[in-house]
Amino acid sequence: MHSHISPKKHWLLTFLALLLSVVSITTATPVCSKKCKIDPAKLPDLMAITIDEISTQLRDGCFTSYQLTQAYMARIRQVNCTFHAVLEVNPDALDIAKTLDEERASGKVRGPLHGVPILLKDNIATRDKLNTTSGSYALLGARVKRDSTVAAKLRSSGAIILGKTGLSEWSNHRSDNSTSGWSARHGQITSGYYPGLRPEGSSSGSGVAADLGLALGALGTDTSGSIIAPSWRNNLVGIRPTVGLTSRALVIPISERQDSVGPMARTVKDAAYILSAIAGKCSADNYTSAIPFKQIPEYWKDLNKDSFKGAKIGIPDAVFKKLDIPAPFKEEFDKAVEMIRGNGASIYKDLDFKSYDQYNVFTANHTLYMACGLEFKTNIKKYLNDLEFNPNNIRNTEDLMKYTKADRREEYPDRSIYLWEADTKLIPCEDNTCKLAWDITQLRYQLGGEGGILGALASAGGKDGLDALVMPASDTLVDIAAIAGLPVVTVPLGFRPKDTEVKKDERGVVTAAPNEPFGLLFVGKAWDEQKLINYAYAFEQKTQVRRKGPKQYKMPTAQIKDYMQTKP
Ligand SMILES: *[C@@H]1O[C@H](CO)[C@@H](O)[C@H](O)[C@H]1NC(C)=O
Ligand SMILES: *[C@@H]1O[C@H](CO)[C@@H](O)[C@H](O)[C@H]1NC(C)=O
Ligand SMILES: *[C@@H]1O[C@H](CO)[C@@H](O)[C@H](O)[C@H]1NC(C)=O
Ligand SMILES: *[C@@H]1O[C@H](CO)[C@@H](O)[C@H](O)[C@H]1NC(C)=O
Ligand SMILES: *[C@@H]1O[C@H](CO)[C@@H](O)[C@H](O)[C@H]1NC(C)=O
């Protein structure tokens, strides 16, 4: 986002900024200036604080980023032993906060994220003291040559990279019998809504951390639901952007055609702020060259709770009937549809995904898996060989298999390496430039696009088709969008009832429980994030599901007011 300021104006602005900083030095006010209109005892709870509140109160001198960062670090310490959500805290976070406070005091405010702590999934590389390991010991101590593009963009927008969150190891591209939210480095992550509850994955730690207010929000990555599912399971808003809207450069990959980096936050507006900060073209990820915008939209700017007025929203319920959607999800979904209709949308029911049965066949016989497998083989090799320091000299999938089998902390064979074995044994070509890869990619776009989401969007609503589809939380429905690289937004929809029977998997991880949150999905055409965000915002504002719903069974207690006296 470049500003178009003429050199003359620029000079004038610099002069004014200088003047202001001189004024602010000569009238040097204490940290808690008189401008702050809030009694410290009434500062917003970090379970619910928003970016708008943080930036207003930082501006008014109610607290500093330094103090805010201290409070978040204390919260992480308070609950990490229970939830395992935050793998590493950035040892430089307080220094960065202090620098950003000084910048603000001198009159430079970079934007809405200035001084706001954000956590990153442990597959998003940073060139700082934090490791980037995908939860595996194989990469502990590895060093990248520079920040991933999304991390660099966050930094330049003024966000504080507070640390790295745990995940399903290798974003779930390793084992066929591990559990969501488990990695060798941090063990099993669990969700705040029931002891031992599966956090979903693979951006599990980002989900739990954003939910419990261990940072303002977090970045996750999504190949096939890895942002969306942990967002709905942790009562959050999650955005899986169109593939290419956010750069994957120096993000540990699975599949270049499906991977997408996106925000996970407690409100739609906060997720939109973060998305605008990380989106954009990047020469190191050529998929971003397809971005159709001259300037990345300010997704947060014109949000309006009346966005359903005049919208054409489709429901592929012919597909829902073939899926095992839990009764509470279905009930809340039906209510949501009536609410959306009541707020002025035209609802188009009985839509279908023409290729759904074919999609099932190709899923069952692993054809769709092979596409990701092929890309993983190719893409991981590139990531590993681009490292500046590669402590275990791991260069490809074979090396990874060898390492993982040998390091007992990786819990092999109890947790298998089946997906890597499949990549190397079952896939009949070496990299993703072979004809098979091309054929499967066309198949993916067809099944998820014309035969899936795009076909349904075009099947009603006149010449221009529909604006979006709305659907209940379902791994299959997200996958159908993901295989075609399409965007998905999830917003809190409801919770399983209090009398839900608790279910566990073979490893004792809870898979269904009272109060377990679930979400509502909006899905659309490539680059239609703004529409999906608008609908999610309207739904959130009218329903306030997150705010009114059940609370987590354990919460951190540290708050900003506990750190008001601290100074660097
Ligand atoms: C990164 O890993 C190394 C071990 O190689 C460890 O010493 C260091 O503390 C880790 N960094 C952080 C920020 O935890
Ligand atoms: C959080 O707990 C996990 C599991 O014990 C551990 O691996 C991780 O390093 C802890 N994080 C911090 C910041 O101490
Ligand atoms: C990006 O580059 C790869 C290989 O260099 C190519 O296969 C792919 O089609 C390119 N993608 C775009 C969107 O240009
Ligand atoms: C999967 O099923 C499709 C459709 O029947 C078939 O064309 C394809 O060859 C099968 N692939 C594998 C790997 O079995
Ligand atoms: C996971 O799979 C591996 C290899 O197939 C097997 O040895 C191991 O016992 C399995 N673990 C569990 C808990 O089923």
XYZ file of C-alpha atoms and ligand atoms in Angstrom:
638
model
C 0.000 0.000 0.000
C 1.841 3.028 -1.215
C 0.759 6.509 -0.303
C 0.633 8.975 -3.149
C 2.064 12.060 -1.512
C 3.925 14.580 -3.609
C 7.499 15.385 -2.543
C 6.413 18.884 -1.560
C 3.582 17.632 0.604
C 5.885 14.988 1.978
C 8.359 17.668 3.033
C 5.572 19.595 4.701
C 4.395 16.503 6.560
C 7.918 15.732 7.727
C 8.208 19.293 8.962
C 4.899 19.021 10.818
C 5.903 15.677 12.330
C 9.176 17.207 13.495
C 7.334 20.167 14.948
C 4.937 17.856 16.721
C 7.724 15.745 18.162
C 9.462 18.885 19.427
C 6.203 19.972 21.014
C 5.701 16.548 22.538
C 9.216 16.566 23.954
C 8.909 20.029 25.435
C 5.531 19.300 26.960
C 6.638 15.755 27.831
C 3.591 14.164 29.343
C 3.807 11.084 31.535
C 2.882 7.724 29.973
C -0.658 7.902 31.313
C -1.683 11.234 29.867
C -4.797 13.088 30.886
C -6.370 12.306 27.555
C -7.244 8.769 28.650
C -10.909 8.744 29.457
C -11.001 5.273 30.982
C -10.644 4.356 34.621
C -7.806 1.757 34.593
C -10.075 -0.675 36.423
C -12.437 -0.518 33.449
C -9.986 -1.163 30.616
C -11.321 -3.812 28.209
C -10.816 -7.443 29.209
C -8.091 -9.096 27.127
C -10.537 -11.945 26.462
C -12.517 -9.528 24.298
C -10.430 -6.458 23.455
C -10.490 -5.315 19.802
C -7.953 -3.594 17.551
C -10.091 -0.438 17.570
C -10.003 -0.365 21.371
C -6.269 -1.028 21.524
C -5.421 1.676 18.997
C -7.694 4.291 20.577
C -6.358 3.585 24.042
C -2.730 3.490 22.936
C -3.347 6.830 21.227
C -4.932 8.289 24.369
C -2.081 7.046 26.532
C -4.269 4.708 28.605
C -1.498 2.107 28.407
C 1.543 1.295 26.272
C 2.288 -1.561 23.894
C 5.011 -2.515 26.333
C 2.446 -2.992 29.090
C 0.026 -4.745 26.761
C 2.748 -7.153 25.650
C 3.659 -7.897 29.254
C 0.046 -8.716 30.018
C -0.179 -11.110 27.070
C 3.077 -12.801 28.085
C 1.723 -13.302 31.602
C -1.473 -14.789 30.186
C 0.539 -17.250 28.118
C 2.449 -18.317 31.240
C -0.807 -18.750 33.166
C -2.465 -21.223 30.806
C 0.187 -22.757 28.580
C 0.604 -25.828 30.775
C -3.069 -26.610 30.314
C -3.524 -25.844 26.610
C 0.020 -25.989 25.049
C -1.123 -23.401 22.506
C 1.969 -21.171 22.395
C 5.170 -22.963 21.501
C 7.650 -20.075 21.807
C 7.479 -16.479 22.985
C 9.592 -13.928 21.128
C 12.444 -12.900 23.486
C 12.553 -9.528 21.685
C 8.822 -8.785 21.941
C 9.176 -6.264 24.790
C 12.014 -4.415 23.052
C 9.962 -4.240 19.869
C 6.983 -2.952 21.869
C 9.146 -0.296 23.469
C 10.433 0.860 20.072
C 6.897 1.046 18.727
C 5.814 3.029 21.790
C 8.639 5.477 21.129
C 7.640 5.727 17.497
C 4.064 6.495 18.495
C 5.227 9.073 21.017
C 7.220 10.757 18.266
C 4.091 11.050 16.146
C 4.551 8.112 13.802
C 1.627 5.687 13.803
C 1.955 3.045 11.112
C -1.704 2.090 11.078
C -4.331 0.158 13.013
C -1.919 -2.664 13.923
C 0.729 -0.363 15.426
C 1.777 -1.955 18.707
C -0.672 -4.869 18.499
C 0.723 -8.317 19.495
C -0.006 -11.146 17.022
C 1.030 -14.816 17.134
C 2.154 -16.869 14.118
C 1.651 -20.555 13.420
C 4.963 -22.381 13.740
C 5.223 -22.960 9.987
C 5.428 -19.224 9.164
C 9.114 -18.369 9.129
C 10.671 -15.417 10.895
C 14.292 -14.353 10.882
C 14.621 -13.590 14.554
C 15.210 -15.616 17.711
C 12.045 -17.664 17.146
C 12.315 -21.108 15.579
C 10.139 -22.164 12.659
C 9.689 -25.916 12.835
C 6.163 -27.054 11.959
C 6.255 -28.601 15.429
C 9.054 -31.008 14.531
C 12.496 -31.434 16.059
C 13.817 -31.893 12.525
C 13.928 -28.124 12.015
C 14.727 -26.958 15.538
C 17.562 -24.457 15.243
C 17.093 -23.960 11.478
C 17.538 -20.433 10.151
C 15.855 -18.715 7.211
C 17.506 -16.000 5.124
C 14.721 -13.481 5.756
C 11.256 -13.165 7.209
C 8.381 -14.814 5.389
C 6.585 -12.118 3.399
C 3.511 -12.199 5.640
C 5.666 -11.785 8.762
C 7.553 -8.909 7.145
C 4.278 -7.241 6.217
C 2.978 -7.610 9.759
C 6.140 -6.059 11.130
C 5.989 -3.116 8.774
C 2.336 -2.557 9.686
C 3.535 -2.160 13.274
C 2.321 -5.481 14.675
C 4.453 -7.163 17.339
C 5.271 -10.789 16.537
C 4.684 -12.174 20.000
C 5.613 -15.774 19.305
C 4.821 -19.021 17.518
C 1.776 -21.191 18.057
C 1.579 -24.970 18.068
C -0.060 -26.973 15.311
C -0.744 -30.435 13.996
C 2.810 -31.419 13.104
C 3.776 -30.575 9.501
C 0.295 -29.022 9.204
C -1.037 -32.560 9.313
C 1.034 -33.800 6.393
C 2.895 -36.578 8.148
C 0.743 -39.160 9.899
C -2.543 -40.932 9.225
C -3.036 -41.849 12.874
C -1.910 -38.829 14.880
C -4.350 -36.317 16.390
C -5.312 -32.756 15.496
C -3.206 -30.332 17.492
C -0.385 -32.735 18.320
C 3.248 -32.123 17.483
C 6.408 -33.616 18.914
C 7.583 -30.275 20.280
C 4.499 -29.296 22.303
C 2.412 -32.439 22.640
C -1.379 -32.277 22.463
C -3.054 -28.861 22.287
C -6.596 -28.726 23.670
C -9.429 -26.213 23.337
C -10.816 -23.985 26.097
C -14.417 -25.167 25.883
C -14.064 -28.580 27.519
C -11.133 -30.351 29.205
C -9.243 -32.384 26.612
C -11.353 -31.101 23.703
C -9.766 -31.510 20.287
C -8.795 -28.024 19.079
C -9.115 -29.049 15.408
C -6.218 -28.352 13.108
C -3.850 -27.818 11.810
C -3.692 -24.182 13.049
C -4.690 -25.448 16.499
C -2.504 -23.249 18.683
C -3.482 -20.140 16.720
C -7.134 -20.990 17.373
C -6.776 -21.636 21.085
C -4.460 -18.649 21.631
C -6.719 -16.167 19.830
C -9.746 -17.519 21.699
C -8.120 -17.189 25.132
C -6.728 -13.720 24.446
C -3.069 -14.753 24.522
C -2.594 -12.181 21.735
C -5.012 -9.995 19.802
C -5.166 -12.607 17.049
C -3.056 -15.070 15.113
C -2.076 -16.192 11.656
C -2.841 -19.691 10.507
C -2.381 -21.544 7.250
C -5.024 -23.539 5.420
C -4.534 -26.282 2.848
C -7.911 -27.913 3.402
C -9.652 -26.420 6.429
C -6.637 -25.787 8.666
C -7.696 -22.197 9.426
C -11.421 -22.734 9.168
C -11.860 -25.792 11.425
C -9.773 -24.580 14.400
C -11.532 -21.211 14.073
C -14.983 -22.718 14.363
C -13.888 -25.104 17.119
C -12.520 -22.181 19.159
C -15.439 -19.796 18.652
C -13.478 -17.538 16.285
C -13.652 -15.807 12.964
C -11.257 -17.350 10.441
C -10.478 -16.316 6.890
C -9.027 -18.712 4.344
C -8.122 -16.256 1.551
C -8.152 -17.090 -2.160
C -4.884 -18.882 -2.946
C -2.501 -16.091 -3.974
C -4.056 -13.212 -2.010
C -1.437 -13.761 0.718
C 2.139 -14.778 -0.048
C 3.370 -18.226 0.986
C 7.034 -17.282 0.548
C 8.967 -18.857 3.438
C 5.920 -20.587 4.852
C 6.546 -24.315 5.359
C 4.312 -25.720 2.608
C 2.054 -28.600 1.813
C 0.640 -27.603 -1.553
C 1.310 -24.482 -3.590
C -2.109 -24.798 -5.250
C -4.074 -25.044 -2.000
C -2.062 -23.408 0.799
C -3.267 -20.028 2.005
C -2.175 -17.848 4.942
C -4.952 -16.061 6.813
C -6.103 -14.472 10.073
C -7.869 -15.996 13.076
C -9.429 -13.489 15.479
C -12.349 -12.932 17.826
C -14.179 -10.444 15.620
C -14.745 -10.098 11.896
C -13.335 -6.578 11.866
C -10.112 -7.655 13.560
C -9.680 -10.536 11.100
C -10.276 -8.032 8.272
C -7.629 -5.636 9.625
C -5.074 -8.431 9.749
C -5.982 -9.688 6.280
C -5.472 -6.230 4.756
C -2.055 -6.046 6.423
C -0.771 -9.393 5.094
C -2.336 -9.497 1.599
C -0.471 -8.362 -1.496
C 1.817 -9.157 -4.408
C 5.158 -10.758 -3.699
C 7.835 -11.628 -6.223
C 8.753 -14.753 -4.262
C 5.259 -16.246 -4.682
C 4.080 -15.949 -8.256
C 0.503 -16.969 -7.392
C 0.162 -13.472 -5.946
C 0.638 -12.060 -9.453
C -2.982 -13.049 -10.125
C -4.274 -10.528 -7.532
C -6.714 -8.363 -9.528
C -6.578 -5.267 -7.281
C -4.377 -2.215 -7.869
C -4.474 -1.643 -4.130
C -5.332 -4.285 -1.559
C -8.839 -3.498 -0.254
C -9.217 -2.114 3.238
C -11.463 -5.040 4.127
C -12.310 -3.495 7.502
C -13.325 -0.070 6.311
C -16.964 -0.084 5.269
C -18.356 -2.981 7.274
C -22.088 -2.648 7.638
C -24.479 -4.751 9.661
C -27.089 -4.415 6.912
C -24.958 -6.151 4.272
C -27.518 -8.908 3.691
C -29.898 -6.395 2.070
C -30.151 -7.324 -1.594
C -27.554 -10.121 -1.352
C -28.167 -13.346 -3.290
C -27.169 -16.244 -1.057
C -27.272 -19.906 -2.101
C -27.606 -23.086 -0.073
C -26.280 -26.326 -1.571
C -28.564 -28.411 0.611
C -28.740 -31.236 -1.923
C -25.135 -31.884 -0.790
C -25.816 -31.473 2.934
C -28.183 -34.428 2.780
C -25.295 -36.664 1.741
C -23.092 -35.466 4.603
C -23.134 -36.387 8.261
C -23.892 -32.930 9.669
C -24.553 -33.101 13.441
C -28.124 -32.210 14.460
C -27.192 -29.141 16.581
C -25.175 -27.723 13.645
C -28.137 -28.279 11.322
C -30.646 -26.654 13.701
C -28.571 -23.515 14.207
C -27.831 -23.400 10.486
C -31.538 -23.411 9.623
C -32.119 -20.567 12.083
C -29.204 -18.643 10.569
C -30.694 -18.959 7.086
C -34.000 -17.534 8.297
C -32.153 -14.697 9.998
C -30.214 -13.928 6.792
C -33.465 -13.946 4.813
C -35.107 -11.755 7.463
C -32.309 -9.231 6.997
C -33.030 -8.743 3.331
C -31.133 -11.443 1.407
C -32.701 -13.554 -1.326
C -32.146 -17.195 -0.403
C -31.723 -19.836 -3.138
C -32.239 -23.368 -1.822
C -31.793 -26.874 -3.246
C -28.526 -26.095 -5.019
C -26.198 -28.983 -5.761
C -22.531 -29.646 -6.508
C -22.792 -31.444 -9.858
C -19.571 -33.407 -9.349
C -20.075 -34.277 -5.703
C -20.342 -38.041 -6.262
C -17.274 -37.980 -8.481
C -15.446 -35.916 -5.819
C -16.210 -38.695 -3.347
C -14.805 -41.372 -5.627
C -11.578 -39.429 -6.212
C -11.268 -38.736 -2.502
C -11.851 -42.371 -1.549
C -9.271 -43.691 -4.003
C -6.712 -41.010 -2.942
C -6.455 -39.297 -6.321
C -7.003 -35.879 -4.728
C -4.489 -36.693 -2.036
C -1.873 -37.412 -4.682
C -2.051 -33.832 -5.903
C -1.090 -32.514 -2.479
C 1.468 -35.278 -2.039
C 3.178 -34.340 -5.279
C 3.252 -30.696 -4.375
C 4.561 -31.439 -0.898
C 7.457 -33.438 -2.339
C 8.352 -30.541 -4.616
C 7.555 -27.611 -2.344
C 9.183 -28.941 0.849
C 12.395 -29.620 -1.040
C 12.520 -25.991 -2.104
C 11.824 -24.724 1.436
C 14.511 -26.962 2.953
C 17.109 -26.093 0.346
C 16.480 -22.363 0.779
C 17.409 -22.503 4.473
C 20.443 -20.523 5.527
C 21.162 -23.072 8.257
C 19.758 -26.607 8.163
C 20.818 -28.243 11.453
C 20.024 -31.842 10.526
C 20.782 -31.418 6.853
C 17.312 -32.538 5.831
C 16.858 -31.995 2.088
C 13.731 -33.917 1.074
C 10.928 -36.236 2.167
C 13.258 -39.251 2.434
C 15.510 -37.358 4.864
C 12.467 -36.305 6.869
C 11.310 -39.905 7.148
C 14.738 -41.053 8.271
C 15.006 -38.282 10.864
C 11.502 -38.758 12.248
C 11.937 -42.506 12.637
C 15.201 -42.019 14.505
C 14.266 -39.237 16.951
C 12.222 -40.888 19.707
C 10.576 -37.581 20.643
C 8.724 -37.818 17.319
C 6.820 -40.832 18.747
C 7.323 -43.024 15.723
C 5.867 -45.597 15.085
C 2.959 -44.887 17.430
C 2.361 -41.823 15.266
C 2.989 -42.983 11.739
C 4.699 -41.256 8.823
C 2.189 -42.753 6.434
C 1.622 -39.651 4.327
C 5.322 -39.302 3.526
C 5.532 -43.009 2.742
C 2.598 -42.547 0.394
C 4.281 -39.527 -1.209
C 7.425 -41.483 -1.942
C 5.993 -44.926 -2.726
C 2.563 -44.490 -4.240
C 2.984 -41.404 -6.379
C 4.326 -42.398 -9.768
C 6.257 -39.216 -10.531
C 9.049 -37.233 -9.011
C 7.681 -33.708 -8.883
C 4.676 -31.580 -9.609
C 5.648 -30.787 -13.189
C 4.703 -34.281 -14.468
C 1.596 -34.846 -16.565
C -0.207 -36.642 -13.732
C 0.206 -33.565 -11.531
C -1.241 -31.361 -14.243
C -4.162 -33.734 -14.841
C -5.012 -33.970 -11.147
C -4.813 -30.212 -10.807
C -7.321 -29.750 -13.617
C -9.487 -32.358 -11.908
C -9.242 -30.479 -8.597
C -10.307 -27.205 -10.174
C -13.167 -28.946 -11.969
C -14.490 -30.831 -8.911
C -14.229 -27.839 -6.584
C -15.025 -25.178 -9.195
C -17.518 -25.862 -12.013
C -18.547 -29.160 -10.463
C -18.685 -27.652 -6.994
C -18.731 -24.117 -5.589
C -18.545 -22.087 -8.816
C -21.154 -24.235 -10.545
C -23.548 -23.788 -7.629
C -22.928 -20.023 -7.563
C -23.748 -19.804 -11.287
C -26.799 -22.078 -11.114
C -29.192 -19.460 -9.701
C -29.612 -15.736 -9.223
C -29.812 -14.722 -12.880
C -27.066 -13.673 -15.280
C -24.537 -12.684 -12.597
C -25.255 -15.692 -10.424
C -25.147 -15.666 -6.639
C -22.976 -13.577 -4.337
C -22.029 -16.390 -1.975
C -22.981 -19.784 -0.581
C -23.729 -20.258 3.096
C -23.068 -23.638 4.693
C -22.757 -25.327 8.084
C -19.312 -26.285 9.432
C -18.113 -29.386 7.585
C -14.622 -30.578 6.669
C -15.881 -31.862 3.319
C -17.513 -28.581 2.344
C -14.339 -26.649 3.147
C -12.252 -29.154 1.206
C -14.401 -28.676 -1.888
C -13.648 -24.939 -1.804
C -9.978 -25.508 -0.955
C -9.203 -27.854 -3.855
C -10.228 -25.051 -6.206
C -8.233 -22.414 -4.271
C -11.401 -20.533 -3.264
C -11.960 -18.323 -0.190
C -13.932 -19.323 2.912
C -14.872 -17.266 5.974
C -16.189 -18.832 9.179
C -18.043 -16.946 11.921
C -19.339 -18.331 15.256
C -22.760 -19.992 14.869
C -23.496 -22.038 17.997
C -22.455 -24.560 20.637
C -23.318 -28.185 21.276
C -25.996 -28.449 23.981
C -25.181 -28.962 27.656
C -26.409 -32.582 27.624
C -24.109 -33.645 24.744
C -22.542 -37.028 25.368
C -18.746 -36.752 25.640
C -16.926 -38.772 22.974
C -13.218 -39.545 22.806
C -10.911 -41.003 20.177
C -8.484 -43.905 20.713
C -5.877 -41.544 22.159
C -8.318 -40.056 24.668
C -8.760 -36.720 22.882
C -12.351 -35.448 23.273
C -14.102 -35.279 19.900
C -17.578 -34.121 20.984
C -18.522 -32.296 24.181
C -21.015 -29.909 25.759
C -20.377 -26.263 24.782
C -18.202 -27.244 21.830
C -18.409 -24.306 19.393
C -19.179 -24.568 15.680
C -19.355 -22.053 12.843
C -21.195 -20.753 9.812
C -19.317 -20.744 6.505
C -19.521 -18.191 3.713
C -17.894 -19.334 0.475
C -17.492 -17.449 -2.787
C -15.614 -16.796 -5.994
C -11.883 -16.084 -6.090
C -11.016 -12.591 -4.722
C -14.528 -12.098 -3.280
C -13.234 -11.856 0.306
C -14.870 -8.471 0.803
C -18.356 -9.884 0.188
C -17.767 -12.864 2.482
C -16.366 -10.589 5.199
C -19.380 -8.262 4.851
C -21.821 -11.156 5.333
C -19.862 -12.581 8.253
C -19.835 -9.117 9.842
C -23.583 -8.654 9.393
C -24.190 -12.101 10.887
C -21.857 -11.440 13.823
C -23.351 -8.033 14.603
C -26.933 -9.311 14.527
C -26.309 -12.487 16.524
C -23.279 -11.878 18.812
C -22.903 -15.653 19.169
C -19.393 -15.469 20.580
C -20.169 -12.828 23.188
C -23.384 -14.470 24.405
C -22.148 -18.065 24.333
C -20.693 -20.286 27.051
C -17.288 -19.382 28.490
C -14.074 -21.397 28.491
C -13.608 -23.696 31.505
C -10.259 -22.095 32.295
C -9.123 -18.584 31.460
C -5.989 -16.536 31.993
C -6.527 -13.732 34.495
C -3.692 -11.264 33.795
C -4.987 -7.923 32.497
C -3.460 -4.647 31.308
C -4.286 -2.962 34.611
C -1.860 -5.346 36.363
C 0.989 -3.837 34.306
C 0.109 -0.130 34.369
C 3.084 0.754 36.556
C 5.722 -1.081 34.536
C 8.181 0.801 32.365
C 10.973 -0.477 30.126
C 14.973 -22.026 19.303
O 15.569 -23.288 19.451
C 16.789 -23.294 20.155
C 17.297 -24.716 20.146
O 17.957 -24.965 18.992
C 16.590 -22.799 21.563
O 17.833 -22.729 22.231
C 15.932 -21.428 21.518
O 15.640 -21.008 22.822
C 14.675 -21.462 20.692
N 14.135 -20.121 20.571
C 13.105 -19.685 21.297
C 12.713 -18.268 21.087
O 12.487 -20.374 22.069
C 3.898 -24.359 26.216
O 3.795 -25.722 26.556
C 4.354 -26.629 25.626
C 4.088 -28.039 26.134
O 4.651 -28.225 27.366
C 5.846 -26.347 25.467
O 6.383 -27.176 24.470
C 6.023 -24.896 25.074
O 7.382 -24.582 24.944
C 5.370 -23.987 26.105
N 5.465 -22.620 25.681
C 6.085 -21.681 26.374
C 6.073 -20.323 25.794
O 6.632 -21.907 27.427
C 4.198 -19.990 -10.928
O 5.378 -20.665 -11.368
C 5.219 -22.071 -11.542
C 6.543 -22.699 -11.881
O 7.575 -21.789 -11.952
C 4.182 -22.336 -12.607
O 3.984 -23.723 -12.734
C 2.866 -21.673 -12.198
O 1.913 -21.832 -13.219
C 3.071 -20.180 -11.936
N 1.808 -19.670 -11.410
C 1.288 -18.486 -11.746
C -0.020 -18.113 -11.133
O 1.820 -17.748 -12.526
C -9.937 -43.401 -9.021
O -11.215 -43.512 -9.609
C -11.333 -42.908 -10.899
C -12.798 -42.968 -11.323
O -13.295 -44.250 -11.238
C -10.410 -43.601 -11.877
O -10.489 -42.971 -13.131
C -8.986 -43.500 -11.340
O -8.109 -44.210 -12.161
C -8.904 -44.052 -9.927
N -7.568 -43.760 -9.417
C -6.901 -44.623 -8.652
C -5.546 -44.158 -8.191
O -7.328 -45.711 -8.316
C -0.143 -45.874 13.849
O 0.316 -46.507 12.661
C 1.556 -47.182 12.808
C 2.039 -47.629 11.444
O 1.010 -47.986 10.610
C 1.386 -48.336 13.798
O 2.620 -49.005 13.985
C 0.917 -47.747 15.125
O 0.656 -48.774 16.044
C -0.351 -46.937 14.930
N -0.686 -46.301 16.185
C -1.914 -46.340 16.721
C -2.110 -45.691 18.047
O -2.843 -46.902 16.173
